Short mmCIF file of C-alpha atoms and ligand atoms in Angstrom, two decimals:
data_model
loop_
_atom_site.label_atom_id
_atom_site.label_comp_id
_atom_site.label_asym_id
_atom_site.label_seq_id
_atom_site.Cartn_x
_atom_site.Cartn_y
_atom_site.Cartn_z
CA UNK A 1 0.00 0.00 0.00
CA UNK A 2 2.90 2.11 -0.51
CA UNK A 3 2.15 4.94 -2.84
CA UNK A 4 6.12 5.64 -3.54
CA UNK A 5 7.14 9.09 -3.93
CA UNK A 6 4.07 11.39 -2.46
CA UNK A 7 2.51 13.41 -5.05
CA UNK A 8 1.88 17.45 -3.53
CA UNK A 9 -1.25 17.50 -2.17
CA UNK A 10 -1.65 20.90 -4.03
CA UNK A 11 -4.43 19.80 -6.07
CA UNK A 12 -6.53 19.73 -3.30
CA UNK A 13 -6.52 23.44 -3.39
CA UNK A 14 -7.97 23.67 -6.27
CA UNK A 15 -11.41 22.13 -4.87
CA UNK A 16 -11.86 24.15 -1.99
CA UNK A 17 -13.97 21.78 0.10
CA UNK A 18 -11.20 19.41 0.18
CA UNK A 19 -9.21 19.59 3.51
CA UNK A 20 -5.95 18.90 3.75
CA UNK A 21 -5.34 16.56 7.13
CA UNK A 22 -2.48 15.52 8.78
CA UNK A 23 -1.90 12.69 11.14
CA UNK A 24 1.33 12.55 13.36
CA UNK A 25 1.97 9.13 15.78
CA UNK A 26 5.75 8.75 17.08
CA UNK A 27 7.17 5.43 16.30
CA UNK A 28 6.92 2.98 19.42
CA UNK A 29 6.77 6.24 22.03
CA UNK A 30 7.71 4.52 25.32
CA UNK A 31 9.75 2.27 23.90
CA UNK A 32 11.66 4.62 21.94
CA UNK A 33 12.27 7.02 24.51
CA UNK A 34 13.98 4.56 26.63
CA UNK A 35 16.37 3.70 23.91
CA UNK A 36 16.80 6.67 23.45
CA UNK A 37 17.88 8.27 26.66
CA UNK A 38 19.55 4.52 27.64
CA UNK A 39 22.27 3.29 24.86
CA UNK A 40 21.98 -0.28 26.15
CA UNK A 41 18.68 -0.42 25.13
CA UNK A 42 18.96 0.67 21.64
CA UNK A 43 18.73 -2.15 19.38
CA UNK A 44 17.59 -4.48 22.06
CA UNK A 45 13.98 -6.20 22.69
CA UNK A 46 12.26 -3.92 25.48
CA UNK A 47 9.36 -3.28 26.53
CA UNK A 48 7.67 -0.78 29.26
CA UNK A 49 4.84 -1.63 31.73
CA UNK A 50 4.23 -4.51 33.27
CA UNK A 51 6.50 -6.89 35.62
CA UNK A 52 6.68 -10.52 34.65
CA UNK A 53 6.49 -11.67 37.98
CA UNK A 54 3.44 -10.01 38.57
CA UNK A 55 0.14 -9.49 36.59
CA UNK A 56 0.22 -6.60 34.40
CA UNK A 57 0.54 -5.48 30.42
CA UNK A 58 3.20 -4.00 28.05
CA UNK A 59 2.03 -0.52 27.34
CA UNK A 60 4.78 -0.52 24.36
CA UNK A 61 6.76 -2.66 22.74
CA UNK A 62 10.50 -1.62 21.07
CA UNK A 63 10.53 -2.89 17.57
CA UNK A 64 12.91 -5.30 18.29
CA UNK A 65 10.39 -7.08 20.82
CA UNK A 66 7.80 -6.53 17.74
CA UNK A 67 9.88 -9.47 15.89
CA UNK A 68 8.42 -12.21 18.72
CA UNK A 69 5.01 -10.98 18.61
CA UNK A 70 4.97 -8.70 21.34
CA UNK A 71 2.70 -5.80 21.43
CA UNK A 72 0.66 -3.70 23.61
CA UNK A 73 -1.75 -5.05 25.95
CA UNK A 74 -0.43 -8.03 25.70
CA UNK A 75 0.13 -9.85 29.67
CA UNK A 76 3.78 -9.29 31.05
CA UNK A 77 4.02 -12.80 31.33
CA UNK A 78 3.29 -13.59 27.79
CA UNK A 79 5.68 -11.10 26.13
CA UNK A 80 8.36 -12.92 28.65
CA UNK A 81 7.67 -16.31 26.98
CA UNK A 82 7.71 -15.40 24.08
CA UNK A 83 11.59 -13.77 24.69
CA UNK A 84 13.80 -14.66 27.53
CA UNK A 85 16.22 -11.92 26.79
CA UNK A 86 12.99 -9.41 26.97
CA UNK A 87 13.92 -6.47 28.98
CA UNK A 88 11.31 -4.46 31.27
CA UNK A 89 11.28 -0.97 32.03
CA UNK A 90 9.06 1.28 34.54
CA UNK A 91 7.39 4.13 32.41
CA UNK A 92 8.53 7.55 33.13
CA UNK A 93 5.49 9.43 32.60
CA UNK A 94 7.01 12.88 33.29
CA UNK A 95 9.22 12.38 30.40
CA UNK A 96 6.74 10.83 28.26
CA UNK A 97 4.96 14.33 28.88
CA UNK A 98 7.68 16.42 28.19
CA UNK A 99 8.16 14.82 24.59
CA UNK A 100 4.60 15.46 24.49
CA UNK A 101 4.87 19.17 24.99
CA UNK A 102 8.00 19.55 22.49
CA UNK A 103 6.12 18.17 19.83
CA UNK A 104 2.89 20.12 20.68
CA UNK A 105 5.08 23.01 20.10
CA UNK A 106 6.02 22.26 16.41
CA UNK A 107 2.85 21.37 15.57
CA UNK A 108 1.16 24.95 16.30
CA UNK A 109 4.09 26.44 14.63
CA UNK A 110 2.25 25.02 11.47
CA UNK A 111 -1.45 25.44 12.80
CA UNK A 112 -3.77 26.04 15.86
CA UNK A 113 -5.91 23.38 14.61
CA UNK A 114 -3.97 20.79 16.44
CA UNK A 115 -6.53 17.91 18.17
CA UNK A 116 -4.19 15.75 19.99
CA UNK A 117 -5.55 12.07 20.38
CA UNK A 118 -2.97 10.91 22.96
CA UNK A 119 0.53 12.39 24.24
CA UNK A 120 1.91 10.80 20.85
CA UNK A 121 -0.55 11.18 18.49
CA UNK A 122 -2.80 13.91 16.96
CA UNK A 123 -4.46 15.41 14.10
CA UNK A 124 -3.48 18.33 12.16
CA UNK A 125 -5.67 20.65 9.62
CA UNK A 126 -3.23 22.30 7.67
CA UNK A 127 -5.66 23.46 5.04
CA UNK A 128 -4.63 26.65 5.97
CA UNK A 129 -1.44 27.28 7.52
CA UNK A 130 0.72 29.73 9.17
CA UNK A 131 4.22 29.27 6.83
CA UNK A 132 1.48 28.74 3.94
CA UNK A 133 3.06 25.88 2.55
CA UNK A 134 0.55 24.78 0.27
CA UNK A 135 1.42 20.75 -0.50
CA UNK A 136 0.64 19.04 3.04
CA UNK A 137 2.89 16.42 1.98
CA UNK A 138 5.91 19.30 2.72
CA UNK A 139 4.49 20.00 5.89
CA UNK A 140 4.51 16.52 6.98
CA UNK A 141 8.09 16.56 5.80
CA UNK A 142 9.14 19.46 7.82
CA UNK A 143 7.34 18.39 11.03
CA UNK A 144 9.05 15.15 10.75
CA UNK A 145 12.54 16.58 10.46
CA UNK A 146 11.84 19.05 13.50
CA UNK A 147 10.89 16.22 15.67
CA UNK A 148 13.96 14.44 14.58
CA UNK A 149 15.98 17.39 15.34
CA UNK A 150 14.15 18.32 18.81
CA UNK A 151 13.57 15.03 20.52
CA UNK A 152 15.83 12.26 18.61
CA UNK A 153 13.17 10.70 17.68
CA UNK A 154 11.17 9.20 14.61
CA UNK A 155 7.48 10.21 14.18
CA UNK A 156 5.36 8.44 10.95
CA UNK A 157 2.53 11.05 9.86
CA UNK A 158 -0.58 10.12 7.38
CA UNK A 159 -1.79 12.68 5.15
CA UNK A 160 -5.25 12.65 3.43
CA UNK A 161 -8.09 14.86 3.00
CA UNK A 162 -10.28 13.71 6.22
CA UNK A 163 -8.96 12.14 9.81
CA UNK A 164 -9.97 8.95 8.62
CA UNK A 165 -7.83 8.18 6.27
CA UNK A 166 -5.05 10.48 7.95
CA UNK A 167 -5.06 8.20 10.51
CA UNK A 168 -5.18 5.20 8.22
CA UNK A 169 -2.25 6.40 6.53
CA UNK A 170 0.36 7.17 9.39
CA UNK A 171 0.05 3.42 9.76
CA UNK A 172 0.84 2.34 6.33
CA UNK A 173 4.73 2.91 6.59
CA UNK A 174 5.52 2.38 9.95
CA UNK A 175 8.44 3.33 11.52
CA UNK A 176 9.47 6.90 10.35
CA UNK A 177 6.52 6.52 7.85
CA UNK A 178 5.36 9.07 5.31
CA UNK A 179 2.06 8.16 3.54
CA UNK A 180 -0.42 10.12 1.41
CA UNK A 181 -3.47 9.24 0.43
CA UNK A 182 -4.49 11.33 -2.03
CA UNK A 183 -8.30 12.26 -2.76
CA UNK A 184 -8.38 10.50 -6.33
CA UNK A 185 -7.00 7.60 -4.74
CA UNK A 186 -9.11 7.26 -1.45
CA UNK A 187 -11.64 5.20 -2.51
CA UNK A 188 -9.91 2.81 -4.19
CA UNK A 189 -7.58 3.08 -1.11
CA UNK A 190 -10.68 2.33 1.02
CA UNK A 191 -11.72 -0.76 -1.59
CA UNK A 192 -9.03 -2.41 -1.19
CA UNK A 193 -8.33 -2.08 2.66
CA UNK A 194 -8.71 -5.31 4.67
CA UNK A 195 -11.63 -4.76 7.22
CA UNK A 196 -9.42 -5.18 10.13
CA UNK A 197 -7.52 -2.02 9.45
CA UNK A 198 -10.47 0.05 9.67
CA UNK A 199 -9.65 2.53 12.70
CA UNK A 200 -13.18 2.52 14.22
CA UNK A 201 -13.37 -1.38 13.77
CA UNK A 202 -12.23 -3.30 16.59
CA UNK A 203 -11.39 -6.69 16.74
CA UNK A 204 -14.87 -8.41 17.33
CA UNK A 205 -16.68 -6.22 14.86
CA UNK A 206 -14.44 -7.35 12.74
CA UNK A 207 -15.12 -11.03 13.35
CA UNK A 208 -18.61 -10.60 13.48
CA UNK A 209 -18.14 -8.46 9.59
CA UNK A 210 -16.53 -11.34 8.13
CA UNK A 211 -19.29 -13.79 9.42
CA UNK A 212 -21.38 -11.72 6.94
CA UNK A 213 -18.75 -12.30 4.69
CA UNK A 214 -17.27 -8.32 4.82
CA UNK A 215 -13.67 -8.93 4.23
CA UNK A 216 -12.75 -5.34 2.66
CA UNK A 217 -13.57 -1.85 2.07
CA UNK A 218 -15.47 -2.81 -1.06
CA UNK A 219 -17.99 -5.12 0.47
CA UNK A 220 -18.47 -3.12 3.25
CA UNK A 221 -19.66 -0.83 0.38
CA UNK A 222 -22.24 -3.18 -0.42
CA UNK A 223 -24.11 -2.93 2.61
CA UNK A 224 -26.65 0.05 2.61
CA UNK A 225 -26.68 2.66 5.52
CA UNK A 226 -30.14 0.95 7.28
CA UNK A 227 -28.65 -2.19 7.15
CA UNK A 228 -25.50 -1.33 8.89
CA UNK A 229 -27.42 0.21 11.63
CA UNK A 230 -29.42 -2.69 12.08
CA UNK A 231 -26.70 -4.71 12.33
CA UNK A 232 -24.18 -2.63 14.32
CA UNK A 233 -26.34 0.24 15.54
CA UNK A 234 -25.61 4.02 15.15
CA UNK A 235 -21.94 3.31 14.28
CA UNK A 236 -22.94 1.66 11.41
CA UNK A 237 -23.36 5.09 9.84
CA UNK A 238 -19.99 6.14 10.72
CA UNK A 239 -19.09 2.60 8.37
CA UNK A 240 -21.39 4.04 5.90
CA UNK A 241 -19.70 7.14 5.07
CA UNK A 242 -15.87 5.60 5.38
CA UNK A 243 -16.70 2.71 3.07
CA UNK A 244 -16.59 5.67 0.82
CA UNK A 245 -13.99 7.50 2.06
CA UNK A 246 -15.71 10.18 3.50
CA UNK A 247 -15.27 11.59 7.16
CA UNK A 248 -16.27 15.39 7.73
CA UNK A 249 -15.23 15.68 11.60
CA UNK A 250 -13.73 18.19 11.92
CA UNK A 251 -10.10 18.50 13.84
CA UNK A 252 -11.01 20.08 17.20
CA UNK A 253 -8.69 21.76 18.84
CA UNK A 254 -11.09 21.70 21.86
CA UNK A 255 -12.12 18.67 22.69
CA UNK A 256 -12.07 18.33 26.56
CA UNK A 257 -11.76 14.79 27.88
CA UNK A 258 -14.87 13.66 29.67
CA UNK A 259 -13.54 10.68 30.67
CA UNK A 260 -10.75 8.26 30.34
CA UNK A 261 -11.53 4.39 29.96
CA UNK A 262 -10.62 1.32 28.71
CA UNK A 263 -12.74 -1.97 27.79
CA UNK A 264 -12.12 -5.21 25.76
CA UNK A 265 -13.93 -7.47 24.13
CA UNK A 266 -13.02 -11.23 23.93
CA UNK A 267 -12.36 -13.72 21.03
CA UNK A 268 -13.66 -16.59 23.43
CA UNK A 269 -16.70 -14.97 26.04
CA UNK A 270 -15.22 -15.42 29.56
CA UNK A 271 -17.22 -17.92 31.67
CA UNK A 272 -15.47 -17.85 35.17
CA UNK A 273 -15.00 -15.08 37.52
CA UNK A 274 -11.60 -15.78 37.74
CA UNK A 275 -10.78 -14.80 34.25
CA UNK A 276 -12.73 -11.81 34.74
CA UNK A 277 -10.97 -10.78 37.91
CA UNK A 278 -7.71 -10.76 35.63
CA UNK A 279 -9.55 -8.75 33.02
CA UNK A 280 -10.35 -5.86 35.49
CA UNK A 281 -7.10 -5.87 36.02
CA UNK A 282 -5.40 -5.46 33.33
CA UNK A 283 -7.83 -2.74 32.06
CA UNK A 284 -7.71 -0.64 35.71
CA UNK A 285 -4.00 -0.84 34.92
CA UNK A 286 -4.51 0.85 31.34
CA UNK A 287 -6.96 3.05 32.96
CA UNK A 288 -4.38 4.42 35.24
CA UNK A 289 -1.69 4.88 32.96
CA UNK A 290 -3.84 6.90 31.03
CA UNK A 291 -5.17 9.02 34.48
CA UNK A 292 -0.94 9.33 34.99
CA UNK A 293 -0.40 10.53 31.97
CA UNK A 294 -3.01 12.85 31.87
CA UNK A 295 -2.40 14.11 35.43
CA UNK A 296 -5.88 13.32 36.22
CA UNK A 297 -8.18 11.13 38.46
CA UNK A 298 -11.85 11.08 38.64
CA UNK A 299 -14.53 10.47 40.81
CA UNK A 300 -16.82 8.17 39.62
CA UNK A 301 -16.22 4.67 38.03
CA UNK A 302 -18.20 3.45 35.37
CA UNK A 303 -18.00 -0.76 34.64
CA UNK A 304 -19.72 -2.16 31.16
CA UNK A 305 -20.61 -5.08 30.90
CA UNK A 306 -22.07 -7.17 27.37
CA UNK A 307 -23.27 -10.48 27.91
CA UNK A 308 -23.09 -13.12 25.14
CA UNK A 309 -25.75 -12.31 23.91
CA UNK A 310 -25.34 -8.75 23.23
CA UNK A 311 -27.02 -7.64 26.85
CA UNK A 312 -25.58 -4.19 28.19
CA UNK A 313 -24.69 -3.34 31.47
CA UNK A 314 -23.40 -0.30 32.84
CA UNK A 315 -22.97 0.41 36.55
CA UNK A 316 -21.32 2.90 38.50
CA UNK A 317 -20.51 4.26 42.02
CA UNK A 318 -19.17 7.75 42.59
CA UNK A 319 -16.72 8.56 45.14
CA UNK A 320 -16.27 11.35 47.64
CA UNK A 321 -12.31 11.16 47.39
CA UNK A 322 -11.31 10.75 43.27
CA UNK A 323 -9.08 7.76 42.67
CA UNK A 324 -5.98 7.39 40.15
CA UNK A 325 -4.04 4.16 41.49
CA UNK A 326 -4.31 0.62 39.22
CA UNK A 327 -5.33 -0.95 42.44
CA UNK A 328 -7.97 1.27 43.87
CA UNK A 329 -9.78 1.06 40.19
CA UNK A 330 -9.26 -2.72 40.24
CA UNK A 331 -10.84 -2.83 43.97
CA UNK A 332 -13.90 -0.99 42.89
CA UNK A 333 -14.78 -2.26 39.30
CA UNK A 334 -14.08 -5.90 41.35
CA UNK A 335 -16.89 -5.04 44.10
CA UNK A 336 -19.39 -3.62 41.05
CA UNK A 337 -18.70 -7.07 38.76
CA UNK A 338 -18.90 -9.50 42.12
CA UNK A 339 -22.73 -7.80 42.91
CA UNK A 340 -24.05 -7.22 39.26
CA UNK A 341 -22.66 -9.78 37.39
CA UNK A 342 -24.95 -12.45 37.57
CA UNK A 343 -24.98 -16.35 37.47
CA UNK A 344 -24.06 -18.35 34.41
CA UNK A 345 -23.72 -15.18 32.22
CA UNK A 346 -20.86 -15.31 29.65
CA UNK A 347 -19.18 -12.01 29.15
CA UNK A 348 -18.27 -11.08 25.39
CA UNK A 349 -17.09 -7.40 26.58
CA UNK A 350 -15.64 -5.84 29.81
CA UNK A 351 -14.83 -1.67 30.08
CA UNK A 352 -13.98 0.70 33.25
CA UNK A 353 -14.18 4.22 32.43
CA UNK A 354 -13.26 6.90 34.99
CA UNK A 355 -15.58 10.14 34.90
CA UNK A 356 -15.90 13.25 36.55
CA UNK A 357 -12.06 13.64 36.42
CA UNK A 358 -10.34 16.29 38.56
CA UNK A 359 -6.90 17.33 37.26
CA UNK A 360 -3.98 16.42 40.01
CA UNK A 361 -2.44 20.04 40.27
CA UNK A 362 -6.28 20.78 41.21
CA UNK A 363 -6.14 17.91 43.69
CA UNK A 364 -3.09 19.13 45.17
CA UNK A 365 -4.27 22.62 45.97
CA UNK A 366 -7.43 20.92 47.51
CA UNK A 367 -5.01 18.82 50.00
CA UNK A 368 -3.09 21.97 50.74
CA UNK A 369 -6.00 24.11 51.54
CA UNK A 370 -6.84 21.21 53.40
CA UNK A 371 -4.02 20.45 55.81
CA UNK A 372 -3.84 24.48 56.18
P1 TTP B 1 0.64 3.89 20.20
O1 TTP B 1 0.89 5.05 19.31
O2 TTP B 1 -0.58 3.08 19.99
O3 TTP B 1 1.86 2.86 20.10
P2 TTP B 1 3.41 3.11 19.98
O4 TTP B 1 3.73 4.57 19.80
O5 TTP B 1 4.11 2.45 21.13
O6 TTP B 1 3.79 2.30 18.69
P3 TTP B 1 3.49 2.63 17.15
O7 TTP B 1 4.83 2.80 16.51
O8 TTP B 1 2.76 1.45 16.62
O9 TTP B 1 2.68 3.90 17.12
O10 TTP B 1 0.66 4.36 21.72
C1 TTP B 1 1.49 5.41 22.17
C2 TTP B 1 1.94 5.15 23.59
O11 TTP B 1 0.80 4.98 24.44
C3 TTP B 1 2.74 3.88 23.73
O12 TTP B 1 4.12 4.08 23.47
C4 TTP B 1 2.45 3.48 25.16
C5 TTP B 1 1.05 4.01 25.42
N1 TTP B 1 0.07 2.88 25.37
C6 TTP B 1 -0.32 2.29 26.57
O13 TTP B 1 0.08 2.71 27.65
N2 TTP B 1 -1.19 1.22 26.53
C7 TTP B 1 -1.68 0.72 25.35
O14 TTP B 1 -2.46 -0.27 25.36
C8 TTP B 1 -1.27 1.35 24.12
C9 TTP B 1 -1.76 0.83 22.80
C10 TTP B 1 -0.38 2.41 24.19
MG1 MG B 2 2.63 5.75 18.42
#
């Protein structure tokens, strides 16, 4: 899916409702600042988060650990069978951040309309910008090269005329990527695209897609809007328009976090409580990464719930004092799955989402005022 040498995205211009999108992710963030600020990591399999010896996932994965099928999410334990020389590192959040903020800054030296997605990660609309390059594909280049040049590090970026296939496109040349997708090619693009790599389509969708024999973009295409929302509900719209390359959300620049959560769903439905004890886990321990890295905690704690048979659950408790720490999530979404899950119920999906989030600076200042 490599279009070779990107073509200027200057004829985009030319038909003015075409936007010209940018999507920046760094290559293998964690992992990559670690070998980076530790030479006996560089060229090594690492990965940071998670302790063998105790339950717990890789948040990322070095490229070197890709090569044994290592990856995010996946249990300490596993990653550490699947390489004995596998080396594990405690994240360094405040760092993380700070790489965060340096690349924050290049981006706005190109535009304001910067929506970041995650401290690696976000979306740029450069369809007007402040140097007023006019090929996107040059921007892309330069915001590459200063990220390079600030952090030693590699970012990939995907540019296309909507988020969608920005997104897609960051991915398709992974590490140090440049990929454009450009608009008389997106719908082929989209034709062609294996279901799985939909962003928007998770793993189980995409199971239950090729059941109804959806393996690509083009017979997703088949399917008419009505039918995808009887099948999948109101996202099934959002399929709709992408099976034809279209996405007109905007990049917001504004989007305040409600929340911050984290849920699976399961190849096999879980059947004992067991395995859904070590479930909670690992997603409290995603869920407070995330809190970390966002300086935040939250008061109330949200746990969903889907049944084998497509039953939804949601249940929640609110706090007086907000919680952050892996365990104190785990403790409560534990308590609200012992009373509400119910006997002989398979679970196909489990989430925790923390909501009515505090930031930690704000916390502080309310434990000051309150030891004063
Ligand atoms: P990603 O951009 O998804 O992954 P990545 O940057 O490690 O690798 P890639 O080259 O494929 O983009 O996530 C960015 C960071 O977010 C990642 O370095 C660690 C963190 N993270 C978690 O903590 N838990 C997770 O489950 C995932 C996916 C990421
Ligand atoms: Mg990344």
């Amino acid at each position: 899916m490599d279009f070779g040498l990107p073509r200027s995205l200057g004829l985009l211009s030319r038909a003015s409702r075409c936007r010209k999108i940018i999507h920046i992710d760094m290559d293998a963030f964690y992992a990559s600042v670690e070998q980076r600020d530790n030479p006996a990591y560089r060229g090594k399999p690492i990965v940071v988060g998670g302790r063998p010896e105790q339950r717990g996932a890789v948040a990322a994965a070095s490229y070197e650990a890709r090569k044994f099928g290592i990856h995010a999410a996946m249990p300490a334990r596993t990653a550490q069978q699947k390489c004995r020389d596998l080396i594990f590192i405690q994240p360094r959040f405040d760092i993380y951040r700070q790489v965060s903020q340096q690349i924050r800054a290049i981006f706005h030296r190109y535009t304001d309309l910067v929506e970041p997605l995650a401290l690696d990660e976000a979306y740029l609309d450069v369809t007007q910008n402040k140097p007023n390059i006019p090929s996107a594909v040059a921007i892309a280049k330069a915001i590459k090269r200063e990220i390079l040049e600030a952090t030693q590090l590699t970012a990939s970026a995907g540019v296309s005329m909507n988020k969608f296939l920005a997104k897609i496109a960051s991915g398709v040349n992974k590490p140090n990527g440049l990929c454009l997708i450009a608009p008389d090619q997106a719908e082929t693009f989209v034709e062609t695209l294996p279901i799985n790599k939909f962003h928007g389509i998770g793993q189980v969708t995409a199971e239950k897609m090729r059941a109804l024999g959806i393996q690509t973009g083009a017979d997703l295409k088949q399917w008419s809007e009505a039918d995808l929302v009887k099948r999948f509900g109101k996202v099934g719209r959002f399929y709709y328009r992408v099976a034809r390359a279209q996405d007109e959300r905007p990049v917001n620049p504004n989007r305040i976090r409600k929340s911050v959560g984290a849920e699976n769903s399961f190849a096999e439905d879980l059947a004992s409580l067991d395995q859904m004890f070590a479930e909670l886990e690992r997603l409290a321990q995603r869920v407070a990464e995330r809190l970390d890295t966002q300086k935040q905690s939250g008061h109330t704690l949200t746990l969903k719930i889907k049944y084998a048979d497509y039953q939804q659950i949601t249940r929640s408790q609110t706090l007086s004092e907000p919680i952050r720490e892996a365990s104190a999530i785990y403790g409560l979404a534990r308590e609200l799955l012992w009373a509400h899950v119910g006997d002989r119920k398979k679970v196909r999906l489990l989430g925790i989402t923390i909501s009515h989030l505090v930031d930690a600076s704000e916390l502080q200042y309310v434990q000051l005022s309150l030891t004063l």
